[in-house]
PDB file of C-alpha atoms and ligand atoms in Angstrom:
ATOM      1  CA  MET A   1      38.206   1.231 -36.091  1.00 95.00           C
ATOM      2  CA  ILE A   2      38.048  -0.103 -32.577  1.00 97.00           C
ATOM      3  CA  ARG A   3      39.267   2.005 -29.705  1.00 98.00           C
ATOM      4  CA  MET A   4      40.363   0.124 -26.574  1.00 98.00           C
ATOM      5  CA  ALA A   5      41.339   1.674 -23.237  1.00 98.00           C
ATOM      6  CA  LEU A   6      43.935  -0.088 -21.086  1.00 98.00           C
ATOM      7  CA  THR A   7      44.481   0.679 -17.364  1.00 98.00           C
ATOM      8  CA  LYS A   8      47.982   2.177 -17.078  1.00 97.00           C
ATOM      9  CA  GLY A   9      50.569   0.129 -15.230  1.00 95.00           C
ATOM     10  CA  ARG A  10      50.426  -3.576 -14.358  1.00 94.00           C
ATOM     11  CA  ILE A  11      47.189  -4.178 -16.257  1.00 97.00           C
ATOM     12  CA  GLU A  12      48.543  -2.410 -19.312  1.00 97.00           C
ATOM     13  CA  THR A  13      51.575  -4.738 -19.273  1.00 96.00           C
ATOM     14  CA  GLY A  14      49.385  -7.854 -18.982  1.00 96.00           C
ATOM     15  CA  ALA A  15      46.952  -6.683 -21.611  1.00 97.00           C
ATOM     16  CA  LEU A  16      49.759  -5.885 -24.106  1.00 97.00           C
ATOM     17  CA  LYS A  17      51.161  -9.366 -23.585  1.00 96.00           C
ATOM     18  CA  ILE A  18      47.805 -10.865 -24.495  1.00 97.00           C
ATOM     19  CA  LEU A  19      47.379  -8.580 -27.487  1.00 97.00           C
ATOM     20  CA  SER A  20      50.880  -9.500 -28.684  1.00 96.00           C
ATOM     21  CA  ARG A  21      50.144 -13.176 -28.267  1.00 95.00           C
ATOM     22  CA  ALA A  22      46.863 -12.590 -30.134  1.00 95.00           C
ATOM     23  CA  GLY A  23      48.968 -11.534 -33.149  1.00 95.00           C
ATOM     24  CA  TYR A  24      48.854  -7.713 -32.809  1.00 96.00           C
ATOM     25  CA  ASP A  25      51.894  -5.472 -33.158  1.00 96.00           C
ATOM     26  CA  VAL A  26      52.120  -3.585 -29.868  1.00 96.00           C
ATOM     27  CA  SER A  27      55.668  -2.223 -30.425  1.00 95.00           C
ATOM     28  CA  GLU A  28      54.454   1.418 -30.409  1.00 94.00           C
ATOM     29  CA  LEU A  29      53.750   0.870 -26.669  1.00 95.00           C
ATOM     30  CA  ASP A  30      57.180  -0.430 -25.779  1.00 94.00           C
ATOM     31  CA  GLU A  31      58.470   1.227 -22.587  1.00 91.00           C
ATOM     32  CA  ASP A  32      61.478   2.753 -24.353  1.00 91.00           C
ATOM     33  CA  LYS A  33      59.421   4.059 -27.216  1.00 90.00           C
ATOM     34  CA  LYS A  34      56.114   5.334 -25.859  1.00 91.00           C
ATOM     35  CA  GLY A  35      57.252   8.314 -23.821  1.00 90.00           C
ATOM     36  CA  ARG A  36      54.331  10.343 -22.343  1.00 92.00           C
ATOM     37  CA  LYS A  37      51.955   9.548 -25.214  1.00 93.00           C
ATOM     38  CA  LEU A  38      48.500   8.246 -24.266  1.00 95.00           C
ATOM     39  CA  LEU A  39      46.950   7.375 -27.624  1.00 96.00           C
ATOM     40  CA  PHE A  40      48.421   4.742 -29.962  1.00 96.00           C
ATOM     41  CA  ARG A  41      47.610   2.875 -33.117  1.00 95.00           C
ATOM     42  CA  LEU A  42      48.453  -0.856 -33.239  1.00 93.00           C
ATOM     43  CA  GLY A  43      50.736  -1.641 -36.164  1.00 84.00           C
ATOM     44  CA  GLY A  44      48.858  -3.031 -39.158  1.00 85.00           C
ATOM     45  CA  ALA A  45      45.486  -3.186 -37.353  1.00 90.00           C
ATOM     46  CA  ASP A  46      42.477  -0.906 -37.160  1.00 93.00           C
ATOM     47  CA  ILE A  47      42.809  -0.661 -33.378  1.00 96.00           C
ATOM     48  CA  GLU A  48      43.530   2.348 -31.313  1.00 97.00           C
ATOM     49  CA  ILE A  49      44.847   2.017 -27.746  1.00 98.00           C
ATOM     50  CA  VAL A  50      44.157   4.559 -25.027  1.00 98.00           C
ATOM     51  CA  LEU A  51      46.062   4.540 -21.725  1.00 98.00           C
ATOM     52  CA  ALA A  52      44.038   5.737 -18.740  1.00 98.00           C
ATOM     53  CA  LYS A  53      43.468   5.352 -15.018  1.00 97.00           C
ATOM     54  CA  ALA A  54      41.221   2.435 -14.044  1.00 97.00           C
ATOM     55  CA  ALA A  55      38.116   4.421 -13.137  1.00 96.00           C
ATOM     56  CA  ASP A  56      38.481   6.480 -16.308  1.00 97.00           C
ATOM     57  CA  VAL A  57      38.633   3.331 -18.478  1.00 98.00           C
ATOM     58  CA  ILE A  58      35.177   2.543 -17.138  1.00 97.00           C
ATOM     59  CA  THR A  59      33.898   6.087 -17.792  1.00 96.00           C
ATOM     60  CA  TYR A  60      35.245   6.070 -21.382  1.00 97.00           C
ATOM     61  CA  VAL A  61      33.660   2.690 -22.127  1.00 96.00           C
ATOM     62  CA  GLU A  62      30.367   3.621 -20.441  1.00 94.00           C
ATOM     63  CA  ARG A  63      30.191   6.890 -22.381  1.00 94.00           C
ATOM     64  CA  GLY A  64      31.026   5.107 -25.646  1.00 95.00           C
ATOM     65  CA  VAL A  65      34.191   7.101 -26.521  1.00 97.00           C
ATOM     66  CA  CYS A  66      36.069   3.805 -26.196  1.00 97.00           C
ATOM     67  CA  ASP A  67      34.562   0.608 -27.501  1.00 97.00           C
ATOM     68  CA  ALA A  68      36.331  -1.708 -25.070  1.00 97.00           C
ATOM     69  CA  GLY A  69      38.572  -1.561 -22.055  1.00 98.00           C
ATOM     70  CA  VAL A  70      40.777  -3.631 -19.816  1.00 98.00           C
ATOM     71  CA  VAL A  71      40.282  -2.972 -16.103  1.00 98.00           C
ATOM     72  CA  GLY A  72      40.600  -4.801 -12.816  1.00 97.00           C
ATOM     73  CA  GLU A  73      37.526  -6.379 -11.242  1.00 95.00           C
ATOM     74  CA  ASP A  74      38.313  -4.313  -8.101  1.00 96.00           C
ATOM     75  CA  THR A  75      37.530  -1.026  -9.894  1.00 96.00           C
ATOM     76  CA  ILE A  76      34.425  -2.496 -11.571  1.00 95.00           C
ATOM     77  CA  MET A  77      33.096  -3.676  -8.175  1.00 95.00           C
ATOM     78  CA  GLU A  78      33.843  -0.328  -6.531  1.00 96.00           C
ATOM     79  CA  CYS A  79      32.203   1.709  -9.348  1.00 92.00           C
ATOM     80  CA  GLY A  80      29.113  -0.472  -9.294  1.00 84.00           C
ATOM     81  CA  ALA A  81      28.709   0.357 -13.003  1.00 78.00           C
ATOM     82  CA  GLU A  82      26.428  -1.810 -15.140  1.00 75.00           C
ATOM     83  CA  LEU A  83      29.090  -2.935 -17.580  1.00 81.00           C
ATOM     84  CA  TYR A  84      29.230  -5.716 -20.069  1.00 87.00           C
ATOM     85  CA  GLU A  85      32.134  -7.840 -18.948  1.00 86.00           C
ATOM     86  CA  LEU A  86      32.970  -9.893 -21.987  1.00 88.00           C
ATOM     87  CA  LEU A  87      36.031 -11.872 -20.848  1.00 95.00           C
ATOM     88  CA  ASP A  88      37.927 -12.802 -17.737  1.00 96.00           C
ATOM     89  CA  LEU A  89      41.462 -12.218 -18.960  1.00 97.00           C
ATOM     90  CA  ASN A  90      42.869 -14.446 -16.230  1.00 95.00           C
ATOM     91  CA  PHE A  91      45.768 -12.197 -15.220  1.00 95.00           C
ATOM     92  CA  GLY A  92      46.161  -9.546 -12.504  1.00 94.00           C
ATOM     93  CA  LYS A  93      44.831 -12.153 -10.103  1.00 96.00           C
ATOM     94  CA  CYS A  94      44.473 -11.057  -6.481  1.00 97.00           C
ATOM     95  CA  ARG A  95      41.638 -10.808  -3.927  1.00 98.00           C
ATOM     96  CA  PHE A  96      39.788  -8.400  -1.690  1.00 98.00           C
ATOM     97  CA  ALA A  97      40.318  -9.413   1.899  1.00 98.00           C
ATOM     98  CA  LEU A  98      39.382  -8.229   5.373  1.00 98.00           C
ATOM     99  CA  ALA A  99      42.547  -7.991   7.465  1.00 98.00           C
ATOM    100  CA  GLY A 100      43.526  -6.862  10.902  1.00 98.00           C
ATOM    101  CA  PRO A 101      46.050  -7.244  13.656  1.00 97.00           C
ATOM    102  CA  SER A 102      46.875 -10.581  15.208  1.00 95.00           C
ATOM    103  CA  ASP A 103      49.108 -11.490  18.151  1.00 92.00           C
ATOM    104  CA  SER A 104      51.222 -13.603  15.801  1.00 91.00           C
ATOM    105  CA  GLY A 105      51.106 -15.220  12.350  1.00 91.00           C
ATOM    106  CA  ASP A 106      50.077 -18.432  14.067  1.00 95.00           C
ATOM    107  CA  PRO A 107      46.840 -19.838  12.503  1.00 96.00           C
ATOM    108  CA  ALA A 108      45.280 -20.258  15.970  1.00 97.00           C
ATOM    109  CA  ASP A 109      46.062 -16.585  16.856  1.00 96.00           C
ATOM    110  CA  ILE A 110      44.740 -15.365  13.554  1.00 97.00           C
ATOM    111  CA  ALA A 111      41.498 -17.377  14.009  1.00 97.00           C
ATOM    112  CA  ALA A 112      41.090 -15.993  17.555  1.00 97.00           C
ATOM    113  CA  ALA A 113      41.631 -12.396  16.319  1.00 97.00           C
ATOM    114  CA  ALA A 114      39.104 -12.881  13.526  1.00 97.00           C
ATOM    115  CA  ASN A 115      36.640 -14.345  15.968  1.00 97.00           C
ATOM    116  CA  ARG A 116      37.055 -11.404  18.301  1.00 96.00           C
ATOM    117  CA  PHE A 117      36.458  -9.070  15.357  1.00 96.00           C
ATOM    118  CA  PHE A 118      33.255 -10.752  14.206  1.00 96.00           C
ATOM    119  CA  THR A 119      31.637 -11.301  17.617  1.00 94.00           C
ATOM    120  CA  GLY A 120      30.065  -8.865  20.016  1.00 84.00           C
ATOM    121  CA  TYR A 121      28.378  -5.555  19.430  1.00 86.00           C
ATOM    122  CA  ARG A 122      31.192  -3.041  19.760  1.00 90.00           C
ATOM    123  CA  HIS A 123      31.579  -0.147  17.288  1.00 95.00           C
ATOM    124  CA  ARG A 124      33.985  -1.175  14.532  1.00 97.00           C
ATOM    125  CA  VAL A 125      35.897   1.124  12.218  1.00 98.00           C
ATOM    126  CA  ILE A 126      37.085  -0.205   8.858  1.00 98.00           C
ATOM    127  CA  ALA A 127      39.534   1.619   6.637  1.00 98.00           C
ATOM    128  CA  SER A 128      39.555   1.053   2.871  1.00 98.00           C
ATOM    129  CA  LYS A 129      40.291   2.531  -0.537  1.00 97.00           C
ATOM    130  CA  TYR A 130      37.108   0.702  -1.537  1.00 98.00           C
ATOM    131  CA  PRO A 131      34.213   1.994   0.636  1.00 98.00           C
ATOM    132  CA  ASN A 132      31.501   0.590  -1.650  1.00 97.00           C
ATOM    133  CA  VAL A 133      32.998  -2.926  -1.746  1.00 98.00           C
ATOM    134  CA  THR A 134      33.440  -2.672   2.031  1.00 98.00           C
ATOM    135  CA  ARG A 135      29.820  -1.547   2.577  1.00 98.00           C
ATOM    136  CA  GLU A 136      28.422  -4.341   0.407  1.00 97.00           C
ATOM    137  CA  TYR A 137      30.531  -6.941   2.198  1.00 98.00           C
ATOM    138  CA  PHE A 138      29.461  -5.939   5.713  1.00 98.00           C
ATOM    139  CA  LYS A 139      25.875  -5.516   4.528  1.00 97.00           C
ATOM    140  CA  SER A 140      25.910  -9.154   3.316  1.00 97.00           C
ATOM    141  CA  LYS A 141      27.150 -10.173   6.770  1.00 95.00           C
ATOM    142  CA  GLY A 142      24.466  -8.093   8.507  1.00 94.00           C
ATOM    143  CA  MET A 143      27.152  -6.060  10.303  1.00 95.00           C
ATOM    144  CA  ASP A 144      26.907  -2.327  10.942  1.00 95.00           C
ATOM    145  CA  VAL A 145      30.365  -0.783  10.705  1.00 97.00           C
ATOM    146  CA  GLU A 146      31.838   2.695  10.275  1.00 98.00           C
ATOM    147  CA  ILE A 147      33.842   2.956   7.015  1.00 98.00           C
ATOM    148  CA  VAL A 148      36.713   5.456   6.624  1.00 98.00           C
ATOM    149  CA  LYS A 149      37.956   6.128   3.108  1.00 98.00           C
ATOM    150  CA  ILE A 150      41.717   6.109   2.808  1.00 98.00           C
ATOM    151  CA  GLU A 151      43.584   6.934  -0.430  1.00 97.00           C
ATOM    152  CA  GLY A 152      46.529   4.519  -0.217  1.00 91.00           C
ATOM    153  CA  SER A 153      48.679   2.420   2.112  1.00 96.00           C
ATOM    154  CA  VAL A 154      45.564   1.421   4.050  1.00 98.00           C
ATOM    155  CA  GLU A 155      47.709  -0.930   6.169  1.00 97.00           C
ATOM    156  CA  LEU A 156      48.665   2.170   8.206  1.00 98.00           C
ATOM    157  CA  ALA A 157      45.129   2.710   9.558  1.00 98.00           C
ATOM    158  CA  PRO A 158      45.116  -0.146  12.162  1.00 98.00           C
ATOM    159  CA  LEU A 159      48.742   0.591  13.081  1.00 96.00           C
ATOM    160  CA  LEU A 160      47.806   4.265  13.828  1.00 98.00           C
ATOM    161  CA  GLY A 161      44.757   3.229  15.830  1.00 97.00           C
ATOM    162  CA  LEU A 162      42.315   4.682  13.258  1.00 98.00           C
ATOM    163  CA  ALA A 163      40.677   1.402  12.311  1.00 98.00           C
ATOM    164  CA  ASP A 164      40.018  -2.083  13.729  1.00 98.00           C
ATOM    165  CA  ALA A 165      40.519  -3.691  10.360  1.00 98.00           C
ATOM    166  CA  ILE A 166      40.906  -2.934   6.626  1.00 98.00           C
ATOM    167  CA  VAL A 167      39.401  -4.200   3.392  1.00 98.00           C
ATOM    168  CA  ASP A 168      42.088  -4.098   0.755  1.00 98.00           C
ATOM    169  CA  ILE A 169      43.660  -5.910  -2.182  1.00 97.00           C
ATOM    170  CA  VAL A 170      45.930  -8.742  -1.266  1.00 97.00           C
ATOM    171  CA  GLU A 171      48.208 -10.176  -3.914  1.00 95.00           C
ATOM    172  CA  THR A 172      51.258 -11.843  -2.353  1.00 95.00           C
ATOM    173  CA  GLY A 173      50.292 -10.925   1.224  1.00 95.00           C
ATOM    174  CA  SER A 174      53.739  -9.383   1.861  1.00 96.00           C
ATOM    175  CA  THR A 175      52.427  -5.828   2.572  1.00 97.00           C
ATOM    176  CA  LEU A 176      50.107  -7.193   5.263  1.00 97.00           C
ATOM    177  CA  LYS A 177      52.827  -9.358   6.775  1.00 95.00           C
ATOM    178  CA  ALA A 178      55.376  -6.505   6.832  1.00 95.00           C
ATOM    179  CA  ASN A 179      52.854  -4.439   8.830  1.00 96.00           C
ATOM    180  CA  GLY A 180      51.847  -7.168  11.311  1.00 95.00           C
ATOM    181  CA  LEU A 181      48.378  -7.681   9.784  1.00 98.00           C
ATOM    182  CA  GLU A 182      46.674 -10.985   8.828  1.00 98.00           C
ATOM    183  CA  VAL A 183      43.705 -11.936   6.674  1.00 98.00           C
ATOM    184  CA  TYR A 184      40.546 -12.509   8.760  1.00 98.00           C
ATOM    185  CA  GLU A 185      38.426 -13.414   5.759  1.00 98.00           C
ATOM    186  CA  ASP A 186      38.548 -13.373   1.980  1.00 98.00           C
ATOM    187  CA  VAL A 187      35.987 -10.984   0.453  1.00 98.00           C
ATOM    188  CA  ALA A 188      36.143 -11.652  -3.290  1.00 97.00           C
ATOM    189  CA  PRO A 189      38.560 -12.801  -5.994  1.00 97.00           C
ATOM    190  CA  ILE A 190      39.776 -10.267  -8.563  1.00 97.00           C
ATOM    191  CA  SER A 191      41.274 -10.437 -12.066  1.00 97.00           C
ATOM    192  CA  ALA A 192      41.532  -8.262 -15.134  1.00 97.00           C
ATOM    193  CA  ARG A 193      38.425  -8.064 -17.293  1.00 97.00           C
ATOM    194  CA  LEU A 194      37.693  -7.079 -20.851  1.00 97.00           C
ATOM    195  CA  ILE A 195      34.690  -4.712 -20.787  1.00 97.00           C
ATOM    196  CA  VAL A 196      32.802  -3.505 -23.842  1.00 96.00           C
ATOM    197  CA  ASN A 197      30.313  -0.859 -24.761  1.00 95.00           C
ATOM    198  CA  THR A 198      27.147  -2.768 -25.647  1.00 92.00           C
ATOM    199  CA  ALA A 199      26.121  -0.394 -28.477  1.00 94.00           C
ATOM    200  CA  ALA A 200      29.608  -0.554 -30.036  1.00 94.00           C
ATOM    201  CA  ILE A 201      29.738  -4.277 -29.955  1.00 91.00           C
ATOM    202  CA  LYS A 202      26.510  -4.459 -31.951  1.00 93.00           C
ATOM    203  CA  MET A 203      27.417  -1.686 -34.406  1.00 95.00           C
ATOM    204  CA  LYS A 204      30.980  -2.868 -35.008  1.00 95.00           C
ATOM    205  CA  LYS A 205      30.273  -6.625 -34.890  1.00 95.00           C
ATOM    206  CA  ALA A 206      32.361  -7.372 -38.002  1.00 95.00           C
ATOM    207  CA  GLU A 207      35.458  -5.736 -36.398  1.00 94.00           C
ATOM    208  CA  PHE A 208      34.755  -6.895 -32.873  1.00 93.00           C
ATOM    209  CA  ASP A 209      34.237 -10.600 -33.544  1.00 94.00           C
ATOM    210  CA  PRO A 210      37.774 -11.393 -34.839  1.00 95.00           C
ATOM    211  CA  LEU A 211      39.357  -9.196 -32.115  1.00 95.00           C
ATOM    212  CA  ILE A 212      37.467 -10.991 -29.342  1.00 95.00           C
ATOM    213  CA  ASP A 213      38.200 -14.410 -30.840  1.00 96.00           C
ATOM    214  CA  ASN A 214      41.923 -13.600 -31.039  1.00 96.00           C
ATOM    215  CA  ILE A 215      42.012 -12.293 -27.461  1.00 97.00           C
ATOM    216  CA  ALA A 216      40.035 -15.308 -26.134  1.00 96.00           C
ATOM    217  CA  ALA A 217      42.421 -17.693 -27.935  1.00 96.00           C
ATOM    218  CA  ALA A 218      45.481 -15.864 -26.515  1.00 96.00           C
ATOM    219  CA  VAL A 219      44.037 -15.986 -22.990  1.00 95.00           C
ATOM    220  CA  LYS A 220      43.363 -19.714 -23.401  1.00 94.00           C
ATOM    221  CA  ALA A 221      46.884 -20.324 -24.758  1.00 90.00           C
ATOM    222  CA  ASP A 222      48.344 -18.355 -21.814  1.00 82.00           C
ATOM    223  CA  ASN A 223      46.644 -20.699 -19.365  1.00 79.00           C
ATOM    224  CA  GLU A 224      47.602 -23.948 -20.969  1.00 79.00           C
TER     225      GLU A 224
HETATM  226  C1  LIG B   1      48.103  -2.741  -3.277  1.00 85.78           C
HETATM  227  C2  LIG B   1      47.229  -3.009  -2.032  1.00 85.78           C
HETATM  228  C3  LIG B   1      48.250  -3.449  -1.004  1.00 85.78           C
HETATM  229  C4  LIG B   1      49.297  -4.184  -1.847  1.00 85.78           C
HETATM  230  C5  LIG B   1      49.038  -5.670  -1.750  1.00 85.78           C
HETATM  231  O1  LIG B   1      48.667  -1.461  -3.134  1.00 85.78           O
HETATM  232  O2  LIG B   1      46.511  -1.825  -1.671  1.00 85.78           O
HETATM  233  O3  LIG B   1      48.820  -2.346  -0.324  1.00 85.78           O
HETATM  234  O4  LIG B   1      49.145  -3.744  -3.208  1.00 85.78           O
HETATM  235  O5  LIG B   1      50.001  -6.397  -2.460  1.00 85.78           O
HETATM  236  P1  LIG B   1      50.782  -7.598  -1.782  1.00 85.78           P
HETATM  237  O6  LIG B   1      49.762  -8.514  -1.152  1.00 85.78           O
HETATM  238  O7  LIG B   1      51.506  -8.282  -2.916  1.00 85.78           O
HETATM  239  O8  LIG B   1      51.733  -7.062  -0.770  1.00 85.78           O
HETATM  240  P2  LIG B   1      49.307  -0.691  -4.343  1.00 85.78           P
HETATM  241  O9  LIG B   1      50.654  -1.311  -4.683  1.00 85.78           O
HETATM  242  O10 LIG B   1      48.367  -0.646  -5.452  1.00 85.78           O
HETATM  243  O11 LIG B   1      49.599   0.740  -3.722  1.00 85.78           O
HETATM  244  P3  LIG B   1      48.681   1.728  -2.857  1.00 85.78           P
HETATM  245  O12 LIG B   1      48.457   1.142  -1.525  1.00 85.78           O
HETATM  246  O13 LIG B   1      49.506   3.004  -2.769  1.00 85.78           O
HETATM  247  O14 LIG B   1      47.414   1.957  -3.667  1.00 85.78           O
END
């Protein structure tokens, strides 16, 4: 049996779509059927599905209690875990970006605000739900900044005067826009990944190979 953990929410929905397209019966996880259950068996297959929070998906796969998992690249980058990322599932696409205030949404104003942010030696405060990603990004730019960890709705931090800018996930850009913020620079692209436990993939090769092949084919078909 293979046990696979899916990140609850948007990633779960995308992953179930792929599993269904790959030929697996995911009806046990239908919204109107699943209730508060967290552990499921796919119909007619030796596959168990676990629903968990993103960081926990990584923990379960790292500790080997789940053989595989589907999680966003954002959580993988923030955890800094040495994981075996087997497949880019090509959904849940968004990006990490550095964003801050701008006089207007005018490209010239945004460029001027970004330039003001990057130049000079003043003390800069950056708010983020992703302090490790933020630290790595500014380290790569040789900039020394103060990072404040925020748990959600990071867009508030510059509006309240807590931070000069934020590093956050941008998908459509509408949350930034609604709060008068603009992207100064893209940090990294993000998508959903299939991660696996390296010991499990060796020990359960006969079960893993067809599953991976089916998922890879479904991802390919989805993008054609
Ligand atoms: C994420 C992110 C932004 C928003 C970006 O938040 O932190 O706030 O989505 O999406 P957009 O570019 O399409 O507007 P999420 O919905 O996960 O909520 P949270 O801030 O409470 O974590």
